Structures are given as structure tokens and as C-alpha cells.
Amino acid sequence: MAQCRPYVTRGDCVACFDAAATLLRAACGAANGGRAILDGCVVRYESAAFFDQATLPGNTQVCNGSAVAGGGFADAARGLVGDLVAAVPRAPGLAAAAAGAGVYAAAQCVVTVGEGGCAQCLEVAVRNIDGCPPNSDGRAVDAGCFMRYSDKPFFPANATVDLAPYLRSGKSDRKGAIIGGILGGVAILFLLGLLAFLWTWRSRKLLKPRRGDILGATELQGPTSFYYQDLKVATNNFCEESKLGEGGFGDVFKGLLKNGKTVAVKRLTVMETSRAKADFESEVKLISNVHHRNLVRLLGCSSKGSECLLVYEYMANGSLDKFLFGDKRGTLNWKQRFNIIVGMARGLGYLHQEFHVCIIHRDIKSSNVLLDDEFQPKIADFGLARLLPDDHSHLSTKFAGTLGYTAPEYAIHGQLSEKVDTYSFGVVVLEIISGRKLNDARLDPDSQYLLEWAWKLYENNNLIELVDKSLDPKEYNPEEVKKIIQIALLCTQSAVASRPTMSEQQVDVYL
């Protein structure tokens, strides 16, 4: 059985089915059954009939995001979800999406469970999801239904459904229905007119040249060109107090622009010839059009002589390594760590297969993963793998990366593929779960590296020993943690062909 969400496009539906099928083949093999419940679709197979199953043991909630301030959001989320519970069993296709008061929500039942089974499943789902608010995002999953709310839209604006007709008892008279239809039609015409006006206004606005303003960097334009002197002033002449970090690719400084925007400015020296400068500018234009929620956005650049300044969005919480091994060690809970792992996989999957050219990062490590205000991960420096000439690297000629995180075939033989990033991702996942560096001296004295220790624990069937002792055991499911560790070990296999692609890792599966 396979079914897509009603707001998913045909192309995304096909892609979702392919991803679900791949995951089921990898996870279930020749088992008697399995189901993959993704944000965009659900796929299930069994050796016995299951089409009328509405709810099963194992139904659960998945709460994401940080708490939204104030009690209004939690009340609005519960109210909208409650309306969906009442409306969806009567709605066409047993599915509906709705929005209101800053909340976006959707619910869908498997069509084969019917109206009664749908109502039964959603009653269980609403009790599960009730524990998520005031978190900004929550899901409830079961055998026969799927429910989600968020403070951000996850479906097109035209996918919403007026729930009012399905909330009534069904005894409303025809006159009320006719009046409602007329008013609804008038409202739609008004909204269409308003959208047309806003579209025209926005189109004209985009045609106006913008310089040095973050808001001017859009998908329709090339990279924003900043004045070198403005960035010099913004960073207080690149003073030590403004420095956020340093590395082989260049130092990073915090800057405050004239328009009040806070940015991160990376200082590079790479343009030694006119050809190098032209190639660099071409790459900047490409990378500035890479937009993904789990990638740090390149806003623009500036140059003076052989020096180039790259302007990135600023991440207030800094890099992941500070929360794993630095002065903020032990402050990340399991839910935050899990979200970071999923976000990294999504960002890398986008770079490898979803952007119109394949971009291989080559230097995935915990210090290159930044955290925003809600501790969502954003991969940094992903453009430098393309931006820097081959003979510019902080380790050795024609090699970009950090030993220990780098796949053996690339470190030894220079064989580069997207599976190099897969290997590094696996190492970082082990660091996130264990809270230890890849070469932590506190490990088993017979094991020099974290990866080697993890494999020993796997062979001894003692993977749970890897988990950071600062984590509360009540926060996580040991079997779920073991599964993620096994995925990390799968990513770090020596044989390139045995490692999964990041697109196989990035899909959320709720079982």
C-alpha cells in the first residue's frame, strides 16, 4: 500500500515513494513486513492483509523545534489539530490541511481504513501530539493516519481546506451552505486580487538594484557585492575581538552592517591571477544561489587585490564542537542531537543530489556545523570545496579535509566522490552521540580513535556504551540510538560501495 500527502506534487510524490522503497529494502530485507512513514508519503507491505488497521501499538509522537514563547501558540496548535480530528474523517480523501493564528497543520488517514477507522486513529494521534506544544513542530504517526503541525508552512497556500463544512453535524440547512459558498467565492476572488497585486509589487521591487543589503540577495540575482571598506568597518578593522574562529581556509569575523544586520565575514587570500579571480567570482555566483535550511547561506562577497571577503549569515550559537567537547559540553539533550543528525543528512543530500550541480564538501566535521537560535544545524564552508583552487588547502596539495574525518580512499589515493562526505558524516554522528572527539584520549586504551572503539562495541554487542554519559537515559530509546549508531558505522565502512548515499540518509522515517 502506498499513499502520498494531498499537498505533495506528483514529482515529489514519486520521489517520496522511491525514497521509502529504498529505506524499506535496506531496513527490512526479506522480513514479513515493514512500513515507512515520511513527511510526504506512507508505504507499507505485509505478508497478511492490513488494509483495515487504523491504530497499532507503537503509535508515537515526534516533537521538534524549540518552544514558542507565550501560551497563544500552544492553544492555537491544539485547537487547529482538534478541528482536523473532527473534520478529516468527513473530508474528501480523508485528508485536509489548514492554517490559522500562526499555525499550520495537516492530517491524513489511509483511505482503506474508512471514516470510522480514520476517526479512531486520529483520536489516538491527537492524544499523542498533545504533548508537543509549545514546541514549534510536532507529528503523530500510526498505522492508519499521520498528523503534523508547525509554526512554518509545510504545504502550499492553495492546499488549505475550509474545515467549517466538516465540523458541523451534517444537519445544517441548504440555505446556510449556499450563503457560505457565495461568501467563500467572494473571499477567494478578493484573495486572488490581493495576491496578484502583491506579486506585481514584489516583481517590480526585485528589479531595483540593491547593494550591500542582505535583503537584496535573492535567487533572481547574482551575489550581493559589498564594499570592502564597509566590511572593514563592520568588523572593526578585522580586530581580534571580532574574530569568531579561524581555520585553514581563512579567519571568520563578526560584522555589523550599516543596515543593522549581523553577518559573519570570512577573509581569504586566493586570487593571485586574473584567471583565478574570474573562476572564483563564477563559483561565488553559483554558491550564492544554494538555499537550504541546513546550509549556511553565502550572502555575497567583496575583493581587494588578492584578498576576498565572503559574507555569510551569522549563527548565534556558534559551532557544534563547542557543545560536544568545548565550554558548552553536555548542554545538548538527545532530541537536539537527533535533530542535528537529521539536519546534517538533509543538507548534504541537497548538495549531492538536489542542487543542479553536485557539490562535495570534503571537510565535514563538528566545527563546520553551526547551530542557529533553535539549535537547528547549518553546514558551513560547503562552497569552499568548489571555491578554492586545487592547490589551496590547509593540509596538503590537492587535498582538502581533516585527517580522521576523511575517507581513506580520498586521504590516501585522492579518489573523490560524494561518499567521502558520507564517511565524514558517520564520524560526526558518532561524536554527537558519544560527546567525544574522534581522537579522544579517554577512550579504551587499546583503541586510538573513536571509530575503532565504536566498531569494537558493535562487535561486542554493547553499542549503548557509546552514548554520552551526560544524557538522561529517560530522554532516549536505546534501540533507536543503537539504530543510529549502526547507520553511522555503515557510513564509515572502508569499501566505498558499501556506504549509503546521503539522499538515502536524509529521509525521516517514523516506525
Coordinates of C-alpha atoms in Angstrom, one line a residue:
M1 CA 0.0 0.0 0.0
A2 CA 1.3 3.5 -0.9
Q3 CA -0.3 6.9 -0.4
C4 CA 1.1 10.5 -0.7
R5 CA 0.0 13.5 1.3
P6 CA -2.7 15.5 -0.6
Y7 CA -0.5 18.7 -0.7
V8 CA 2.5 16.9 -2.3
T9 CA 3.2 17.4 -6.0
R10 CA 3.3 14.5 -8.4
G11 CA 7.0 14.7 -8.8
D12 CA 7.7 14.9 -5.1
C13 CA 5.2 12.0 -4.6
V14 CA 7.2 9.8 -6.9
A15 CA 10.5 10.8 -5.3
C16 CA 9.0 10.1 -1.8
F17 CA 7.9 6.6 -3.0
D18 CA 11.4 5.9 -4.3
A19 CA 13.0 7.0 -1.0
A20 CA 10.5 5.0 1.0
A21 CA 11.1 1.9 -1.1
T22 CA 14.8 2.2 -0.8
L23 CA 14.6 2.5 3.0
L24 CA 12.3 -0.5 3.3
R25 CA 14.6 -2.6 1.2
A26 CA 17.6 -1.6 3.3
A27 CA 15.9 -1.9 6.6
C28 CA 13.5 -4.9 6.2
G29 CA 15.1 -7.1 3.5
A30 CA 13.2 -10.3 3.4
A31 CA 11.1 -9.7 6.5
N32 CA 7.4 -10.3 6.6
G33 CA 6.5 -6.7 6.6
G34 CA 7.5 -3.1 7.1
R35 CA 6.3 0.5 6.8
A36 CA 7.9 3.8 6.1
I37 CA 6.0 6.9 7.2
L38 CA 7.6 10.0 5.7
D39 CA 6.5 13.6 5.7
G40 CA 5.4 13.3 2.1
C41 CA 4.0 9.7 1.9
V42 CA 3.5 6.4 3.5
V43 CA 4.5 3.0 2.1
R44 CA 3.7 -0.4 3.8
Y45 CA 3.8 -4.1 2.9
E46 CA 2.9 -7.2 4.9
S47 CA 2.5 -10.9 4.4
A48 CA -1.1 -10.6 5.7
A49 CA -4.0 -8.3 5.0
F50 CA -3.7 -5.0 6.9
F51 CA -5.9 -2.5 5.0
D52 CA -8.4 -2.0 7.7
Q53 CA -5.9 -1.5 10.5
A54 CA -6.3 2.0 12.0
T55 CA -4.1 2.0 15.0
L56 CA -1.4 -0.3 16.3
P57 CA 0.9 -0.5 19.3
G58 CA 4.0 1.7 18.7
N59 CA 2.0 4.8 17.7
T60 CA 4.0 7.7 18.7
Q61 CA 4.8 11.4 18.7
V62 CA 7.8 13.3 17.2
C63 CA 8.3 16.7 18.7
N64 CA 10.7 19.1 17.0
G65 CA 11.9 22.7 17.3
S66 CA 12.2 24.9 20.4
A67 CA 9.3 26.2 22.5
V68 CA 7.4 29.1 21.0
A69 CA 7.2 32.0 23.5
G70 CA 3.7 32.7 25.0
G71 CA 0.8 30.5 25.5
G72 CA -1.1 31.6 22.4
F73 CA 0.8 29.3 20.0
A74 CA 0.2 26.1 22.1
D75 CA -3.5 26.8 22.4
A76 CA -3.8 27.6 18.7
A77 CA -1.9 24.5 17.7
R78 CA -4.1 22.3 19.9
G79 CA -7.3 24.0 18.6
L80 CA -6.4 23.6 14.9
V81 CA -5.3 19.9 15.4
G82 CA -8.6 19.3 17.3
D83 CA -10.6 20.7 14.3
L84 CA -8.7 18.4 12.0
V85 CA -9.6 15.4 14.1
A86 CA -13.3 16.3 13.8
A87 CA -13.1 17.3 10.1
V88 CA -10.8 14.8 8.3
P89 CA -13.0 11.7 8.7
R90 CA -15.7 13.5 6.8
A91 CA -13.4 15.3 4.3
P92 CA -12.8 14.0 0.7
G93 CA -9.9 11.6 0.6
L94 CA -9.8 11.5 4.4
A95 CA -7.2 14.3 4.4
A96 CA -7.1 18.1 5.0
A97 CA -4.6 20.9 5.6
A98 CA -5.4 24.1 7.4
A99 CA -3.8 27.2 8.8
G100 CA -4.6 29.9 11.3
A101 CA -3.2 32.1 14.1
G102 CA 0.4 31.3 13.0
V103 CA -0.1 27.6 13.0
Y104 CA -0.1 25.2 10.0
A105 CA -1.5 21.7 10.4
A106 CA -2.4 18.7 8.3
A107 CA -3.9 15.3 8.9
Q108 CA -4.4 12.3 6.6
C109 CA -5.8 8.8 7.0
V110 CA -5.1 5.8 4.9
V111 CA -8.0 5.6 2.5
T112 CA -8.6 1.9 3.2
V113 CA -9.5 2.4 6.9
G114 CA -12.7 4.3 6.1
E115 CA -14.4 7.1 8.1
G116 CA -14.7 5.1 11.3
G117 CA -11.1 3.8 11.3
C118 CA -9.9 7.3 10.5
A119 CA -11.8 8.8 13.4
Q120 CA -10.4 6.1 15.7
C121 CA -6.8 6.7 14.5
L122 CA -7.0 10.5 14.8
E123 CA -8.3 10.3 18.3
V124 CA -5.2 8.4 19.3
A125 CA -3.0 10.7 17.2
V126 CA -4.3 13.9 18.9
R127 CA -3.6 12.4 22.3
N128 CA 0.0 11.7 21.2
I129 CA 0.6 15.1 19.6
D130 CA -0.9 16.9 22.6
G131 CA 2.4 16.6 24.4
C132 CA 4.3 18.5 21.7
P133 CA 3.1 22.2 22.1
P134 CA 4.6 24.6 22.8
N135 CA 7.3 23.1 20.6
S136 CA 7.2 24.7 17.2
D137 CA 6.7 21.4 15.3
G138 CA 5.1 18.1 16.1
R139 CA 4.0 14.9 14.4
A140 CA 1.9 11.9 15.4
V141 CA 2.2 8.7 13.4
D142 CA 0.2 5.5 13.5
A143 CA -0.7 2.6 11.2
G144 CA -3.7 4.3 9.7
C145 CA -3.0 8.1 9.9
F146 CA -0.5 10.9 10.0
M147 CA -0.8 14.3 11.7
R148 CA 1.5 17.3 11.8
Y149 CA 1.5 20.9 13.0
S150 CA 4.2 23.6 12.6
D151 CA 4.8 27.3 13.1
K152 CA 6.1 27.3 9.5
P153 CA 4.2 26.4 6.3
F154 CA 5.0 22.9 5.0
F155 CA 2.3 22.9 2.3
P156 CA 1.3 25.3 -0.5
A157 CA -1.0 28.1 0.4
N158 CA -3.6 26.8 -2.1
A159 CA -3.7 23.4 -0.4
T160 CA -5.6 24.5 2.6
V161 CA -9.2 23.3 3.1
D162 CA -12.1 25.1 4.7
L163 CA -12.8 22.9 7.7
A164 CA -16.1 24.5 8.7
P165 CA -18.4 22.3 6.5
Y166 CA -16.9 19.2 8.0
L167 CA -17.1 20.4 11.6
R168 CA -20.9 20.7 11.5
S169 CA -23.2 17.8 12.5
G170 CA -24.4 17.5 8.9
K171 CA -27.9 18.8 9.7
S172 CA -27.2 22.4 8.5
D173 CA -29.8 23.6 6.0
R174 CA -29.1 24.1 2.3
K175 CA -29.6 27.9 2.7
G176 CA -26.6 28.2 5.0
A177 CA -24.5 26.1 2.7
I178 CA -25.4 28.4 -0.3
I179 CA -24.7 31.5 1.6
G180 CA -21.4 30.1 2.8
G181 CA -20.5 29.1 -0.8
I182 CA -21.2 32.6 -2.0
L183 CA -19.2 34.2 0.7
G184 CA -16.4 31.8 0.2
G185 CA -16.3 32.6 -3.5
V186 CA -16.2 36.3 -2.8
A187 CA -13.3 35.8 -0.4
I188 CA -11.4 33.7 -2.9
L189 CA -11.8 36.4 -5.6
F190 CA -10.6 39.0 -3.1
L191 CA -7.5 36.9 -2.2
L192 CA -6.7 36.3 -5.8
G193 CA -6.8 40.0 -6.5
L194 CA -4.6 40.7 -3.4
L195 CA -2.1 38.0 -4.5
A196 CA -1.9 39.5 -8.0
F197 CA -1.2 42.9 -6.5
L198 CA 1.5 41.6 -4.2
W199 CA 3.1 39.6 -7.0
T200 CA 3.3 42.7 -9.2
W201 CA 4.6 44.8 -6.4
R202 CA 7.3 42.3 -5.5
S203 CA 8.3 41.8 -9.1
R204 CA 8.9 45.5 -9.5
K205 CA 10.8 45.6 -6.3
L206 CA 13.2 42.8 -7.4
L207 CA 14.1 44.8 -10.5
K208 CA 15.6 47.6 -8.4
P209 CA 19.4 47.3 -7.9
R210 CA 20.5 46.5 -4.3
R211 CA 24.0 46.8 -2.9
G212 CA 25.4 45.7 0.4
D213 CA 22.0 44.8 1.9
I214 CA 21.3 41.2 2.9
L215 CA 17.7 41.5 1.8
G216 CA 18.9 42.2 -1.8
A217 CA 20.5 38.7 -2.1
T218 CA 17.8 36.7 -3.8
E219 CA 17.6 33.7 -6.1
L220 CA 16.9 36.0 -9.0
Q221 CA 20.2 37.9 -8.7
G222 CA 23.9 37.2 -8.5
P223 CA 25.8 37.5 -5.3
T224 CA 25.5 40.8 -3.5
S225 CA 28.6 42.9 -3.9
F226 CA 29.7 44.5 -0.7
Y227 CA 32.1 47.4 -0.4
Y228 CA 35.4 46.3 1.1
Q229 CA 35.6 49.4 3.3
D230 CA 32.1 48.8 4.6
L231 CA 33.1 45.2 5.7
K232 CA 36.3 46.5 7.2
V233 CA 34.3 49.0 9.3
A234 CA 31.7 46.4 10.2
T235 CA 34.3 44.1 11.6
N236 CA 36.2 46.9 13.4
N237 CA 39.1 46.5 11.0
F238 CA 39.1 42.7 11.5
C239 CA 40.2 43.1 15.1
E240 CA 40.9 40.1 17.3
E241 CA 37.8 40.9 19.5
S242 CA 35.6 40.4 16.4
K243 CA 37.1 37.1 15.5
L244 CA 34.6 34.2 15.6
G245 CA 37.0 31.4 14.5
E246 CA 40.0 30.5 12.4
G247 CA 41.0 27.7 10.1
G248 CA 43.0 26.7 7.1
F249 CA 40.6 28.4 4.7
G250 CA 40.6 31.7 6.5
D251 CA 39.6 33.6 9.6
V252 CA 36.0 34.5 10.3
F253 CA 34.9 37.7 11.9
K254 CA 31.6 39.0 13.3
G255 CA 30.4 42.1 11.5
L256 CA 27.6 44.6 12.0
L257 CA 26.5 46.2 8.7
K258 CA 25.1 49.7 8.4
N259 CA 21.6 48.4 8.0
G260 CA 21.8 46.7 11.4
K261 CA 22.3 43.1 10.1
T262 CA 24.8 40.9 11.8
V263 CA 26.9 38.8 9.5
A264 CA 30.0 36.5 9.5
V265 CA 32.8 37.7 7.3
K266 CA 35.4 35.1 6.1
R267 CA 38.8 36.5 4.9
L268 CA 40.5 34.6 2.1
T269 CA 43.6 35.2 0.0
V270 CA 43.2 33.1 -3.2
M271 CA 43.1 35.4 -6.2
E272 CA 46.7 35.6 -7.3
T273 CA 45.9 35.7 -11.1
S274 CA 43.2 37.2 -13.2
R275 CA 42.1 33.7 -14.2
A276 CA 41.8 32.6 -10.6
K277 CA 39.8 35.8 -9.8
A278 CA 37.4 35.1 -12.7
D279 CA 36.9 31.4 -11.7
F280 CA 36.4 32.5 -8.1
E281 CA 33.7 35.0 -9.0
S282 CA 31.9 32.4 -11.1
E283 CA 31.9 30.0 -8.2
V284 CA 30.7 32.7 -5.8
K285 CA 27.7 33.3 -8.1
L286 CA 26.9 29.6 -8.1
I287 CA 27.2 29.1 -4.4
S288 CA 25.2 32.2 -3.6
N289 CA 22.2 30.5 -5.2
V290 CA 22.4 27.5 -2.9
H291 CA 19.5 27.8 -0.5
H292 CA 18.7 25.1 2.1
R293 CA 17.6 25.4 5.7
N294 CA 20.6 23.2 6.8
L295 CA 23.3 25.1 4.9
V296 CA 24.8 28.4 5.9
R297 CA 23.9 30.9 3.3
L298 CA 26.6 32.8 1.4
L299 CA 25.1 36.3 1.1
G300 CA 27.8 38.0 -1.1
C301 CA 31.4 38.9 -1.3
S302 CA 34.0 41.7 -1.7
S303 CA 37.5 41.8 -3.0
K304 CA 40.6 43.9 -2.8
G305 CA 43.7 42.8 -4.6
S306 CA 44.4 39.1 -3.9
E307 CA 42.1 39.2 -0.8
C308 CA 38.5 38.1 -0.9
L309 CA 35.9 38.6 1.8
L310 CA 32.9 36.2 1.9
V311 CA 29.8 37.3 3.7
Y312 CA 27.7 34.6 5.4
E313 CA 24.6 34.6 7.6
Y314 CA 25.5 34.8 11.3
M315 CA 24.9 31.8 13.5
A316 CA 24.4 33.0 17.2
N317 CA 25.1 29.6 18.8
G318 CA 28.4 29.0 17.0
S319 CA 29.8 25.6 16.1
L320 CA 28.7 22.2 17.2
D321 CA 32.1 21.2 18.6
K322 CA 31.7 23.7 21.4
F323 CA 28.6 21.9 22.6
L324 CA 30.2 18.5 22.2
F325 CA 33.7 19.0 23.6
G326 CA 34.1 22.7 24.4
D327 CA 32.9 25.0 27.2
K328 CA 29.2 24.2 26.5
R329 CA 29.7 20.4 26.7
G330 CA 26.8 18.4 28.0
T331 CA 24.1 21.1 27.3
L332 CA 22.6 19.3 24.2
N333 CA 19.8 16.8 25.0
W334 CA 19.0 13.8 22.9
K335 CA 16.2 15.4 21.0
Q336 CA 18.5 18.3 19.9
R337 CA 21.3 15.8 18.9
F338 CA 18.9 13.7 16.9
N339 CA 17.6 16.8 15.0
I340 CA 21.2 17.9 14.3
I341 CA 22.0 14.5 12.8
V342 CA 18.8 14.6 10.6
G343 CA 19.5 18.2 9.5
M344 CA 23.1 17.4 8.5
A345 CA 21.9 14.5 6.4
R346 CA 19.3 16.7 4.7
G347 CA 21.9 19.4 3.9
L348 CA 24.4 17.0 2.5
G349 CA 21.7 15.2 0.4
Y350 CA 20.8 18.6 -1.1
L351 CA 24.4 19.4 -2.0
H352 CA 25.0 16.0 -3.5
Q353 CA 21.8 15.3 -5.5
E354 CA 19.2 18.0 -5.2
F355 CA 21.2 21.1 -6.4
H356 CA 21.7 21.3 -10.1
V357 CA 25.4 20.5 -9.8
C358 CA 26.9 18.0 -7.3
I359 CA 28.9 19.8 -4.6
I360 CA 31.1 17.7 -2.4
H361 CA 32.0 19.4 0.9
R362 CA 35.3 17.5 1.6
D363 CA 35.6 18.8 5.1
I364 CA 32.6 17.7 7.1
K365 CA 33.5 17.9 10.8
S366 CA 31.8 19.1 14.0
S367 CA 33.5 22.6 13.8
N368 CA 32.0 23.1 10.4
V369 CA 28.4 22.5 11.6
L370 CA 26.9 25.7 13.0
L371 CA 23.7 26.0 15.2
D372 CA 21.0 28.6 14.8
D373 CA 18.9 30.1 17.6
E374 CA 16.8 26.9 17.7
F375 CA 19.8 24.6 17.6
Q376 CA 19.0 23.6 14.0
P377 CA 22.2 22.6 12.2
K378 CA 23.6 24.5 9.2
I379 CA 26.7 23.1 7.4
A380 CA 29.3 25.8 6.8
D381 CA 32.1 26.1 4.3
F382 CA 30.3 23.9 1.8
G383 CA 31.2 26.3 -1.0
L384 CA 34.9 26.3 -0.3
A385 CA 35.3 22.8 -1.7
R386 CA 34.5 24.4 -5.1
L387 CA 35.7 28.0 -4.5
L388 CA 39.3 27.2 -3.6
P389 CA 41.7 26.2 -6.4
D390 CA 43.1 22.7 -6.3
D391 CA 46.5 23.8 -4.9
H392 CA 45.0 25.7 -2.0
S393 CA 44.3 23.6 1.1
H394 CA 45.2 23.7 4.8
L395 CA 46.7 20.2 4.8
S396 CA 48.5 19.2 1.7
T397 CA 48.5 19.8 -2.1
K398 CA 45.2 18.8 -3.8
F399 CA 43.7 17.6 -0.6
A400 CA 41.0 19.4 1.4
G401 CA 39.9 17.9 4.6
T402 CA 40.8 17.0 8.1
L403 CA 42.5 13.7 8.8
G404 CA 40.4 11.4 10.9
Y405 CA 37.2 12.7 9.4
T406 CA 38.4 11.9 5.8
A407 CA 37.6 8.7 4.0
P408 CA 40.7 6.5 3.4
E409 CA 40.3 6.4 -0.4
Y410 CA 40.5 10.2 -0.6
A411 CA 43.2 10.7 2.0
I412 CA 45.5 8.0 0.6
H413 CA 44.7 7.9 -3.1
G414 CA 42.9 11.2 -3.8
Q415 CA 39.7 9.4 -5.0
L416 CA 36.9 11.9 -4.5
S417 CA 33.2 11.2 -4.6
E418 CA 30.2 12.1 -2.6
K419 CA 30.8 9.0 -0.5
V420 CA 33.7 11.0 1.1
D421 CA 31.2 13.2 2.7
T422 CA 29.2 10.1 3.8
Y423 CA 32.2 8.8 5.6
S424 CA 32.8 12.1 7.4
F425 CA 29.1 12.3 8.3
G426 CA 29.3 8.9 10.0
V427 CA 32.3 10.1 12.1
V428 CA 30.5 13.3 13.2
V429 CA 27.3 11.2 14.1
L430 CA 29.5 9.1 16.5
E431 CA 30.9 12.3 18.0
I432 CA 27.4 13.7 18.5
I433 CA 26.1 10.5 20.2
S434 CA 29.2 10.0 22.4
G435 CA 30.1 13.6 23.1
R436 CA 33.8 12.7 22.4
K437 CA 36.3 13.7 19.8
L438 CA 37.4 11.3 17.2
N439 CA 40.8 11.0 18.8
D440 CA 39.7 11.3 22.5
A441 CA 42.4 10.0 24.8
R442 CA 39.8 8.9 27.4
L443 CA 38.7 6.0 25.2
D444 CA 39.6 2.4 25.6
P445 CA 43.4 2.3 25.9
D446 CA 43.5 -0.3 23.2
S447 CA 41.6 2.0 20.8
Q448 CA 43.3 5.1 19.5
Y449 CA 40.2 6.5 17.7
L450 CA 36.5 6.9 18.4
L451 CA 35.6 5.0 15.2
E452 CA 37.8 2.0 16.2
W453 CA 36.2 2.0 19.7
A454 CA 32.7 2.1 18.2
W455 CA 33.4 -0.9 16.0
K456 CA 34.7 -2.8 19.0
L457 CA 31.5 -2.0 20.9
Y458 CA 29.5 -3.2 17.9
E459 CA 31.3 -6.5 17.7
N460 CA 30.8 -7.0 21.5
N461 CA 27.0 -6.1 21.1
N462 CA 27.5 -3.2 23.6
L463 CA 26.7 -0.2 21.4
I464 CA 24.8 1.6 24.2
E465 CA 28.2 2.1 26.0
L466 CA 29.0 4.7 23.3
V467 CA 26.2 7.1 24.5
D468 CA 27.3 10.3 26.2
K469 CA 27.0 9.8 29.9
S470 CA 25.7 13.4 30.3
L471 CA 22.5 12.4 28.5
D472 CA 19.5 11.5 30.6
P473 CA 18.6 7.8 29.8
K474 CA 14.9 8.7 30.1
E475 CA 15.3 11.0 27.1
Y476 CA 16.1 8.4 24.5
N477 CA 15.0 5.0 23.3
P478 CA 18.1 2.7 23.5
E479 CA 17.0 0.7 20.4
E480 CA 16.6 4.0 18.4
V481 CA 20.1 5.1 19.5
K482 CA 21.6 1.8 18.5
K483 CA 20.0 2.0 15.1
I484 CA 21.5 5.4 14.5
I485 CA 25.0 4.2 15.6
Q486 CA 24.6 1.3 13.2
I487 CA 23.8 3.8 10.4
A488 CA 26.9 5.8 11.3
L489 CA 29.1 2.7 11.2
L490 CA 27.5 1.8 7.8
C491 CA 28.6 5.2 6.6
T492 CA 32.2 4.7 7.7
Q493 CA 32.9 1.4 6.0
S494 CA 36.2 1.2 4.2
A495 CA 34.5 -0.1 1.0
V496 CA 33.1 2.9 -0.9
A497 CA 30.3 0.9 -2.5
S498 CA 29.1 -0.3 0.9
R499 CA 28.4 3.2 2.1
P500 CA 24.9 4.7 1.5
T501 CA 24.4 7.9 -0.3
M502 CA 23.3 11.0 1.8
S503 CA 20.0 11.1 -0.1
E504 CA 19.3 7.6 1.5
Q505 CA 20.1 9.0 4.9
Q506 CA 18.1 12.3 4.7
V507 CA 14.5 11.0 4.7
D508 CA 12.8 11.0 8.1
V509 CA 11.4 7.5 8.9
Y510 CA 8.9 7.1 11.7
L511 CA 8.2 3.4 12.5

